[in-house]
Short mmCIF file of C-alpha atoms and ligand atoms in Angstrom, two decimals:
data_model
loop_
_atom_site.label_atom_id
_atom_site.label_comp_id
_atom_site.label_asym_id
_atom_site.label_seq_id
_atom_site.Cartn_x
_atom_site.Cartn_y
_atom_site.Cartn_z
CA UNK A 19 -32.03 -46.52 -178.81
CA UNK A 20 -30.34 -43.19 -179.27
CA UNK A 21 -29.53 -41.59 -182.61
CA UNK A 22 -25.86 -41.43 -181.67
CA UNK A 23 -25.69 -45.19 -182.12
CA UNK A 24 -25.69 -45.22 -185.88
CA UNK A 25 -24.02 -42.01 -187.01
CA UNK A 26 -23.36 -42.98 -190.61
CA UNK A 27 -25.30 -46.18 -191.10
CA UNK A 28 -28.82 -46.81 -192.34
CA UNK A 29 -31.71 -45.25 -190.36
CA UNK A 30 -31.92 -46.61 -186.84
CA UNK A 31 -34.30 -49.46 -186.20
CA UNK A 32 -37.69 -48.06 -185.18
CA UNK A 33 -38.76 -48.78 -181.64
CA UNK A 34 -42.05 -50.20 -183.03
CA UNK A 35 -40.10 -53.21 -184.28
CA UNK A 36 -39.69 -55.53 -181.34
CA UNK A 37 -37.53 -58.14 -183.06
CA UNK A 38 -33.92 -57.09 -182.94
CA UNK A 39 -32.11 -60.15 -184.19
CA UNK A 40 -30.89 -58.42 -187.31
CA UNK A 41 -30.11 -55.11 -185.69
CA UNK A 42 -26.78 -53.68 -186.73
CA UNK A 43 -24.11 -53.44 -184.11
CA UNK A 44 -24.08 -49.91 -182.73
CA UNK A 45 -20.98 -48.21 -183.99
CA UNK A 46 -18.68 -46.15 -181.80
CA UNK A 47 -19.29 -42.38 -182.03
CA UNK A 48 -15.88 -41.85 -183.58
CA UNK A 49 -12.85 -44.07 -183.97
CA UNK A 50 -11.89 -45.14 -180.48
CA UNK A 51 -14.77 -43.35 -178.81
CA UNK A 52 -17.67 -45.24 -177.31
CA UNK A 53 -20.82 -43.57 -176.06
CA UNK A 54 -22.52 -44.89 -172.95
CA UNK A 55 -25.65 -45.43 -175.05
CA UNK A 56 -23.80 -47.58 -177.56
CA UNK A 57 -22.36 -49.65 -174.72
CA UNK A 58 -25.75 -49.94 -173.05
CA UNK A 59 -27.24 -51.13 -176.36
CA UNK A 60 -24.60 -53.84 -176.57
CA UNK A 61 -25.30 -54.92 -172.98
CA UNK A 62 -29.01 -55.11 -173.82
CA UNK A 63 -28.66 -57.32 -176.89
CA UNK A 64 -30.14 -60.80 -176.97
CA UNK A 65 -27.52 -62.90 -175.21
CA UNK A 66 -26.83 -65.21 -178.13
CA UNK A 67 -26.31 -62.30 -180.51
CA UNK A 68 -23.96 -60.67 -178.05
CA UNK A 69 -21.98 -63.88 -177.50
CA UNK A 70 -21.74 -64.50 -181.23
CA UNK A 71 -20.50 -60.99 -181.87
CA UNK A 72 -18.00 -61.09 -179.02
CA UNK A 73 -16.60 -64.46 -180.12
CA UNK A 74 -16.33 -63.17 -183.69
CA UNK A 75 -14.36 -60.13 -182.55
CA UNK A 76 -12.28 -62.36 -180.31
CA UNK A 77 -11.24 -64.65 -183.15
CA UNK A 78 -10.28 -61.71 -185.33
CA UNK A 79 -7.73 -60.60 -182.76
CA UNK A 80 -6.66 -63.59 -180.71
CA UNK A 81 -5.85 -67.24 -181.21
CA UNK A 82 -8.94 -69.22 -180.21
CA UNK A 83 -8.51 -71.28 -177.08
CA UNK A 84 -5.53 -69.40 -175.67
CA UNK A 85 -5.99 -68.54 -171.99
CA UNK A 86 -3.37 -66.58 -170.07
CA UNK A 87 -2.70 -67.77 -166.54
CA UNK A 88 -1.76 -65.03 -164.07
CA UNK A 89 -0.98 -65.81 -160.44
CA UNK A 90 -1.58 -63.30 -157.67
CA UNK A 91 0.36 -62.85 -154.46
CA UNK A 92 -0.45 -60.42 -151.69
CA UNK A 93 3.05 -59.19 -150.82
CA UNK A 94 1.76 -56.68 -148.27
CA UNK A 95 -1.52 -57.65 -146.67
CA UNK A 96 -4.12 -55.68 -144.71
CA UNK A 97 -4.14 -52.51 -142.63
CA UNK A 98 -4.97 -50.26 -145.59
CA UNK A 99 -6.01 -46.67 -144.75
CA UNK A 100 -8.47 -46.44 -147.68
CA UNK A 101 -12.13 -47.36 -147.28
CA UNK A 102 -13.02 -49.16 -150.52
CA UNK A 103 -16.38 -50.71 -149.63
CA UNK A 104 -15.60 -54.03 -151.28
CA UNK A 105 -12.19 -54.61 -149.76
CA UNK A 106 -11.35 -57.04 -146.97
CA UNK A 107 -7.97 -55.32 -146.46
CA UNK A 108 -9.22 -51.92 -145.33
CA UNK A 109 -8.11 -51.37 -141.71
CA UNK A 110 -11.46 -49.78 -140.90
CA UNK A 111 -13.51 -52.93 -141.57
CA UNK A 112 -13.65 -55.87 -139.24
CA UNK A 113 -12.96 -58.70 -141.67
CA UNK A 114 -10.46 -60.80 -139.76
CA UNK A 115 -7.60 -59.88 -142.12
CA UNK A 116 -4.50 -59.05 -140.06
CA UNK A 117 -2.04 -56.39 -141.18
CA UNK A 118 1.32 -57.82 -142.21
CA UNK A 119 4.68 -56.45 -143.28
CA UNK A 120 6.00 -56.47 -146.83
CA UNK A 121 7.22 -59.97 -147.71
CA UNK A 122 10.91 -60.81 -148.12
CA UNK A 123 12.41 -61.43 -151.56
CA UNK A 124 13.14 -65.12 -150.93
CA UNK A 125 9.56 -65.88 -149.96
CA UNK A 126 8.17 -64.06 -153.00
CA UNK A 127 10.59 -65.85 -155.32
CA UNK A 128 9.49 -69.20 -153.90
CA UNK A 129 5.86 -68.36 -154.62
CA UNK A 130 6.69 -67.08 -158.10
CA UNK A 131 8.70 -70.19 -158.95
CA UNK A 132 5.81 -72.37 -157.78
CA UNK A 133 3.42 -70.34 -159.96
CA UNK A 134 5.72 -70.76 -162.94
CA UNK A 135 6.06 -74.50 -162.33
CA UNK A 136 2.26 -74.75 -162.24
CA UNK A 137 2.07 -73.07 -165.66
CA UNK A 138 1.52 -69.37 -164.94
CA UNK A 139 3.14 -66.87 -167.28
CA UNK A 140 2.36 -63.70 -165.34
CA UNK A 141 2.92 -62.99 -161.66
CA UNK A 142 1.06 -60.12 -160.02
CA UNK A 143 2.08 -58.69 -156.65
CA UNK A 144 -0.51 -56.77 -154.65
CA UNK A 145 0.01 -54.43 -151.72
CA UNK A 146 -2.66 -52.97 -149.48
CA UNK A 147 -1.32 -49.43 -149.67
CA UNK A 148 -3.10 -46.18 -150.44
CA UNK A 149 0.14 -45.10 -152.10
CA UNK A 150 3.65 -46.52 -151.66
CA UNK A 151 6.46 -44.46 -150.14
CA UNK A 152 9.69 -44.17 -152.09
CA UNK A 153 11.24 -46.66 -149.64
CA UNK A 154 8.50 -49.14 -150.53
CA UNK A 155 9.19 -48.65 -154.24
CA UNK A 156 12.83 -49.59 -153.64
CA UNK A 157 11.82 -52.79 -151.90
CA UNK A 158 9.18 -53.71 -154.48
CA UNK A 159 11.73 -53.03 -157.24
CA UNK A 160 13.85 -55.80 -155.77
CA UNK A 161 10.85 -58.13 -155.84
CA UNK A 162 10.13 -57.24 -159.47
CA UNK A 163 13.72 -57.86 -160.53
CA UNK A 164 13.77 -61.25 -158.82
CA UNK A 165 10.44 -62.38 -160.30
CA UNK A 166 11.40 -61.19 -163.76
CA UNK A 167 14.65 -63.14 -163.40
CA UNK A 168 12.55 -66.31 -163.28
CA UNK A 169 11.24 -65.54 -166.76
CA UNK A 170 7.76 -64.46 -165.68
CA UNK A 171 5.91 -61.37 -166.82
CA UNK A 172 5.62 -59.03 -163.86
CA UNK A 173 2.61 -57.08 -162.66
CA UNK A 174 2.14 -55.00 -159.51
CA UNK A 175 -0.76 -53.25 -157.85
CA UNK A 176 0.38 -50.92 -155.08
CA UNK A 177 -2.12 -48.05 -155.05
CA UNK A 178 -1.57 -44.52 -156.31
CA UNK A 179 1.76 -43.78 -157.99
CA UNK A 180 3.60 -40.58 -158.71
CA UNK A 181 5.40 -40.35 -162.02
CA UNK A 182 8.92 -40.85 -160.61
CA UNK A 183 7.70 -43.95 -158.80
CA UNK A 184 6.19 -45.37 -161.99
CA UNK A 185 9.48 -44.71 -163.74
CA UNK A 186 11.41 -46.51 -160.99
CA UNK A 187 9.14 -49.55 -161.34
CA UNK A 188 9.61 -49.52 -165.10
CA UNK A 189 13.39 -49.42 -164.62
CA UNK A 190 13.11 -52.40 -162.26
CA UNK A 191 11.51 -54.40 -165.08
CA UNK A 192 7.79 -54.04 -164.38
CA UNK A 193 5.69 -55.11 -167.37
CA UNK A 194 2.16 -54.28 -166.12
CA UNK A 195 0.61 -52.10 -163.43
CA UNK A 196 -2.87 -52.96 -162.18
CA UNK A 197 -4.99 -50.02 -161.07
CA UNK A 198 -8.74 -50.45 -161.41
CA UNK A 199 -11.34 -47.78 -162.06
CA UNK A 200 -13.72 -50.23 -160.39
CA UNK A 201 -17.03 -48.63 -161.44
CA UNK A 202 -18.54 -45.63 -163.22
CA UNK A 203 -17.52 -42.18 -161.93
CA UNK A 204 -21.16 -41.58 -160.90
CA UNK A 205 -21.18 -44.56 -158.55
CA UNK A 206 -17.63 -44.26 -157.27
CA UNK A 207 -18.42 -42.04 -154.29
CA UNK A 208 -20.91 -44.65 -153.06
CA UNK A 209 -18.07 -47.17 -152.91
CA UNK A 210 -15.05 -45.25 -151.65
CA UNK A 211 -14.66 -41.80 -150.11
CA UNK A 212 -10.96 -41.64 -149.24
CA UNK A 213 -9.92 -40.87 -152.83
CA UNK A 214 -11.43 -39.53 -156.04
CA UNK A 215 -11.92 -41.03 -159.48
CA UNK A 216 -9.50 -38.46 -160.86
CA UNK A 217 -6.77 -39.82 -158.55
CA UNK A 218 -7.14 -43.18 -160.30
CA UNK A 219 -6.98 -41.58 -163.74
CA UNK A 220 -3.86 -39.61 -162.73
CA UNK A 221 -2.05 -42.76 -161.64
CA UNK A 222 -3.03 -44.52 -164.87
CA UNK A 223 -1.54 -41.62 -166.81
CA UNK A 224 1.69 -41.79 -164.81
CA UNK A 225 1.91 -45.51 -165.51
CA UNK A 226 1.34 -44.94 -169.23
CA UNK A 227 3.91 -42.19 -169.39
CA UNK A 228 6.50 -44.47 -167.80
CA UNK A 229 5.95 -47.00 -170.59
CA UNK A 230 4.41 -49.68 -168.38
CA UNK A 231 1.46 -51.63 -169.83
CA UNK A 232 -1.83 -50.84 -168.12
CA UNK A 233 -4.04 -53.42 -166.43
CA UNK A 234 -7.29 -51.69 -165.52
CA UNK A 235 -10.81 -52.96 -165.00
CA UNK A 236 -13.51 -53.03 -162.40
CA UNK A 237 -15.94 -54.88 -160.18
CA UNK A 238 -19.58 -55.69 -160.77
CA UNK A 239 -22.12 -56.87 -158.23
CA UNK A 240 -21.63 -53.90 -155.91
CA UNK A 241 -25.25 -52.79 -156.15
CA UNK A 242 -24.53 -50.64 -159.20
CA UNK A 243 -27.24 -49.87 -161.78
CA UNK A 244 -26.96 -51.09 -165.40
CA UNK A 245 -25.99 -47.58 -166.46
CA UNK A 246 -23.00 -47.72 -164.10
CA UNK A 247 -21.81 -50.93 -165.73
CA UNK A 248 -22.02 -49.23 -169.10
CA UNK A 249 -20.28 -46.21 -167.57
CA UNK A 250 -17.36 -48.34 -166.38
CA UNK A 251 -16.86 -49.82 -169.86
CA UNK A 252 -17.16 -46.33 -171.33
CA UNK A 253 -14.30 -45.11 -169.14
CA UNK A 254 -12.08 -48.08 -169.92
CA UNK A 255 -12.74 -48.28 -173.65
CA UNK A 256 -12.19 -44.54 -174.13
CA UNK A 257 -8.81 -44.43 -172.43
CA UNK A 258 -6.28 -43.50 -175.10
CA UNK A 259 -5.07 -46.13 -175.62
CA UNK A 260 -7.37 -48.57 -173.86
CA UNK A 261 -5.70 -50.90 -171.30
CA UNK A 262 -3.69 -53.90 -172.42
CA UNK A 263 -5.39 -55.97 -169.69
CA UNK A 264 -8.94 -55.55 -168.45
CA UNK A 265 -9.86 -57.52 -165.32
CA UNK A 266 -13.59 -57.90 -164.78
CA UNK A 267 -14.19 -58.88 -161.15
CA UNK A 268 -17.38 -60.18 -159.66
CA UNK A 269 -17.57 -58.88 -156.12
CA UNK A 270 -16.37 -61.37 -153.54
CA UNK A 271 -18.70 -60.49 -150.66
CA UNK A 272 -16.56 -60.52 -147.56
CA UNK A 273 -18.35 -60.31 -144.18
CA UNK A 274 -17.43 -57.09 -142.39
CA UNK A 275 -17.14 -55.01 -145.56
CA UNK A 276 -19.88 -52.44 -146.27
CA UNK A 277 -20.80 -54.24 -149.51
CA UNK A 278 -21.06 -57.69 -147.92
CA UNK A 279 -24.83 -57.77 -148.34
CA UNK A 280 -24.99 -56.60 -151.96
CA UNK A 281 -27.34 -58.58 -154.20
CA UNK A 282 -25.25 -60.92 -156.32
CA UNK A 283 -25.10 -60.05 -160.00
CA UNK A 284 -27.12 -62.25 -162.36
CA UNK A 285 -24.54 -64.58 -163.95
CA UNK A 286 -25.71 -63.68 -167.47
CA UNK A 287 -25.19 -60.00 -166.73
CA UNK A 288 -21.64 -60.84 -165.72
CA UNK A 289 -21.14 -62.71 -169.01
CA UNK A 290 -22.50 -59.64 -170.82
CA UNK A 291 -19.86 -57.42 -169.19
CA UNK A 292 -17.11 -59.74 -170.44
CA UNK A 293 -18.59 -59.73 -173.95
CA UNK A 294 -18.88 -55.96 -174.08
CA UNK A 295 -15.33 -55.54 -172.78
CA UNK A 296 -14.17 -57.84 -175.57
CA UNK A 297 -16.11 -56.00 -178.28
CA UNK A 298 -15.08 -52.52 -177.18
CA UNK A 299 -11.43 -53.42 -176.43
CA UNK A 300 -10.65 -56.11 -179.00
CA UNK A 301 -6.90 -56.32 -178.40
CA UNK A 302 -7.02 -56.29 -174.61
CA UNK A 303 -6.52 -59.36 -172.49
CA UNK A 304 -9.96 -59.57 -170.86
CA UNK A 305 -9.53 -61.28 -167.54
CA UNK A 306 -12.24 -63.32 -165.88
CA UNK A 307 -11.04 -62.26 -162.44
CA UNK A 308 -12.39 -62.43 -158.88
CA UNK A 309 -15.56 -64.38 -158.20
CA UNK A 310 -14.84 -67.58 -160.14
CA UNK A 311 -15.15 -69.71 -157.03
CA UNK A 312 -18.80 -68.74 -156.76
CA UNK A 313 -19.47 -68.97 -160.49
CA UNK A 314 -19.66 -72.58 -161.60
CA UNK A 315 -18.04 -74.12 -164.65
CA UNK A 316 -20.82 -73.45 -167.14
CA UNK A 317 -20.86 -69.71 -166.48
CA UNK A 318 -17.08 -69.61 -166.78
CA UNK A 319 -17.37 -71.41 -170.12
CA UNK A 320 -19.80 -68.71 -171.28
CA UNK A 321 -17.26 -66.08 -170.19
CA UNK A 322 -14.62 -67.74 -172.39
CA UNK A 323 -17.15 -67.81 -175.22
CA UNK A 324 -17.69 -64.09 -174.59
CA UNK A 325 -14.00 -63.44 -175.11
CA UNK A 326 -12.31 -63.76 -171.73
CA UNK A 327 -8.77 -64.98 -172.35
CA UNK A 328 -7.09 -64.71 -168.98
CA UNK A 329 -7.77 -65.98 -165.48
CA UNK A 330 -6.23 -65.71 -162.05
CA UNK A 331 -4.62 -69.06 -161.49
CA UNK A 332 -3.69 -70.26 -158.02
CA UNK A 333 -5.58 -71.26 -154.92
CA UNK A 334 -5.84 -67.72 -153.59
CA UNK A 335 -6.58 -64.28 -154.99
CA UNK A 336 -5.12 -61.75 -152.55
CA UNK A 337 -6.81 -62.79 -149.31
CA UNK A 338 -9.90 -64.64 -150.54
CA UNK A 339 -10.20 -67.99 -152.30
CA UNK A 340 -9.91 -68.92 -155.95
CA UNK A 341 -10.58 -72.30 -157.59
CA UNK A 342 -7.85 -74.88 -156.92
CA UNK A 343 -5.18 -75.25 -159.57
CA UNK A 344 -6.24 -78.85 -160.18
CA UNK A 345 -9.83 -77.79 -160.77
CA UNK A 346 -8.71 -75.14 -163.26
CA UNK A 347 -6.43 -77.52 -165.12
CA UNK A 348 -9.36 -79.89 -165.43
CA UNK A 349 -11.76 -77.18 -166.51
CA UNK A 350 -9.43 -75.93 -169.24
CA UNK A 351 -8.88 -79.50 -170.44
CA UNK A 352 -12.62 -80.21 -170.48
CA UNK A 353 -13.23 -77.10 -172.57
CA UNK A 354 -10.29 -77.77 -174.87
CA UNK A 355 -8.61 -74.52 -173.86
CA UNK A 356 -4.87 -74.12 -173.79
CA UNK A 357 -3.73 -72.47 -170.62
CA UNK A 358 -0.14 -73.53 -170.38
CA UNK A 359 1.55 -71.94 -173.31
CA UNK A 360 0.49 -68.63 -174.71
CA UNK A 361 0.75 -68.58 -178.47
CA UNK A 362 1.50 -64.89 -178.68
CA UNK A 363 4.69 -63.41 -177.36
CA UNK A 364 5.09 -61.00 -174.52
CA UNK A 365 6.37 -58.41 -176.96
CA UNK A 366 3.18 -58.65 -178.99
CA UNK A 367 1.09 -58.12 -175.88
CA UNK A 368 3.09 -55.20 -174.70
CA UNK A 369 3.22 -53.43 -178.05
CA UNK A 370 -0.08 -54.14 -179.66
CA UNK A 371 -1.09 -50.50 -179.40
CA UNK A 372 2.06 -49.25 -181.06
N1 LIG B 22 -4.37 -51.12 -152.85
C1 LIG B 22 -4.23 -51.14 -154.26
C2 LIG B 22 -5.40 -50.52 -154.97
O1 LIG B 22 -6.49 -50.45 -154.45
O2 LIG B 22 -5.23 -50.11 -156.12
C3 LIG B 22 -3.98 -52.52 -154.83
C4 LIG B 22 -4.68 -53.73 -154.26
S1 LIG B 22 -6.46 -53.76 -154.45
C5 LIG B 22 -6.93 -55.08 -153.40
C6 LIG B 22 -6.69 -54.30 -156.14
C7 LIG B 22 -8.09 -54.45 -156.66
O3 LIG B 22 -8.70 -55.62 -156.13
C8 LIG B 22 -9.10 -53.38 -156.36
O4 LIG B 22 -8.98 -52.27 -157.19
C9 LIG B 22 -10.40 -54.09 -156.65
O5 LIG B 22 -10.78 -53.89 -157.99
C10 LIG B 22 -10.08 -55.54 -156.42
N2 LIG B 22 -10.83 -56.08 -155.27
C11 LIG B 22 -10.59 -55.83 -153.97
N3 LIG B 22 -11.48 -56.46 -153.18
C12 LIG B 22 -12.31 -57.14 -154.00
C13 LIG B 22 -13.44 -57.98 -153.79
N4 LIG B 22 -13.89 -58.22 -152.57
N5 LIG B 22 -14.05 -58.51 -154.85
C14 LIG B 22 -13.61 -58.25 -156.10
N6 LIG B 22 -12.55 -57.46 -156.36
C15 LIG B 22 -11.91 -56.90 -155.34
C1 LIG B 23 -8.00 -57.32 -159.94
O1 LIG B 23 -8.69 -56.68 -160.75
N1 LIG B 23 -8.46 -58.32 -159.20
C2 LIG B 23 -7.42 -58.82 -158.33
C3 LIG B 23 -6.19 -58.05 -158.81
N2 LIG B 23 -6.73 -57.11 -159.71
C4 LIG B 23 -5.25 -57.46 -157.86
C5 LIG B 23 -7.75 -58.72 -156.89
C6 LIG B 23 -9.02 -59.43 -156.51
C7 LIG B 23 -9.18 -59.36 -155.05
C8 LIG B 23 -10.30 -60.19 -154.55
C9 LIG B 23 -10.47 -60.12 -153.07
C10 LIG B 23 -9.25 -60.46 -152.29
O2 LIG B 23 -8.82 -61.63 -152.30
O3 LIG B 23 -8.72 -59.56 -151.65
FE1 LIG B 24 -6.70 -50.48 -149.79
FE2 LIG B 24 -6.62 -51.32 -152.32
FE3 LIG B 24 -8.27 -52.48 -150.52
FE4 LIG B 24 -8.81 -50.03 -151.35
S1 LIG B 24 -8.76 -51.90 -152.62
S2 LIG B 24 -8.85 -50.73 -149.21
S3 LIG B 24 -6.76 -49.18 -151.62
S4 LIG B 24 -6.07 -52.50 -150.48
#
């Protein structure tokens, strides 16, 4: 345990003492600043202590039992020029995903209405672009306006954005932009080589500056080391301000992608990531994202215990599967969770950093 963990508190626990049940929670280095060591120490806690702490933080900031339901739609599928090693939509990988054109407004509205009828409150549109052209932004703006007109919160994930493009999306009524950092900077070049970590940070800044809420998280189970998991949380939690939504994805291993043969993450290590996201970003919606189909109900329940309060809801993610709506409705009912009406308002979500 490093000395930076307890800057003002009592002397750090000596390493000779093996029992850590009463160890103090490592404090951030400074208000809003988390060291990678402090995050690593959280990840390494006894699981029950970590869960208890995460649930305690959760209840201080959120109504217990409230789960946001966000439905995804791939509005522009496949043929992407980037080479993200996890992604079934990269043109370079032979995954069986065919490149399609951007969907028409009517078709998107139908899907959004169906999502709303099923109980979703947020609708997220994904496009397999490296970066949209201004023409694409015009078309997506029409989609955003139409979806917002149904009374849904809108989210889009379209790749890298310039500031004028972010502003145009804001003007069209976009509430959230999803742009993931995916992993620690040190591991990023092992995963994708067609863009740099700084490109991601630049887009996030452009989104912030335009006044759009930020949805930013990552993927685990890509063969990363524990220190990279801590490094991802460090990046996210130290963004000023940290993201309003933090999706934690478990890699969906798609045959044909370079990461298809990665060792799956231990389910408890996944739960730990959720818990540490909750503790370090107390007011963020922490989303239990991709990978639920492979996860089982008990592990998902642990994720909710750890502070996850959002899921992707709908039979499909972008191109891969997600649990059926019926199965999710049943799971939430079995756990006594309330997925169909959020008890906080959209305005509260959007402005909690103000
Ligand atoms: N092209 C845009 C981009 O990369 O920002 C938007 C769409 S992209 C598919 C959105 C996110 O989906 C990625 O950043 C990644 O975190 C996640 N993702 C993609 N493939 C995944 C997989 N196989 N398993 C888990 N998450 C995945
Ligand atoms: C996020 O963090 N996860 C979603 C959403 N943001 C866009 C995407 C998951 C994709 C899983 C694989 C697929 O279906 O393409
Ligand atoms: Fe393209 Fe996004 Fe997939 Fe990367 S994650 S290959 S940018 S669609």
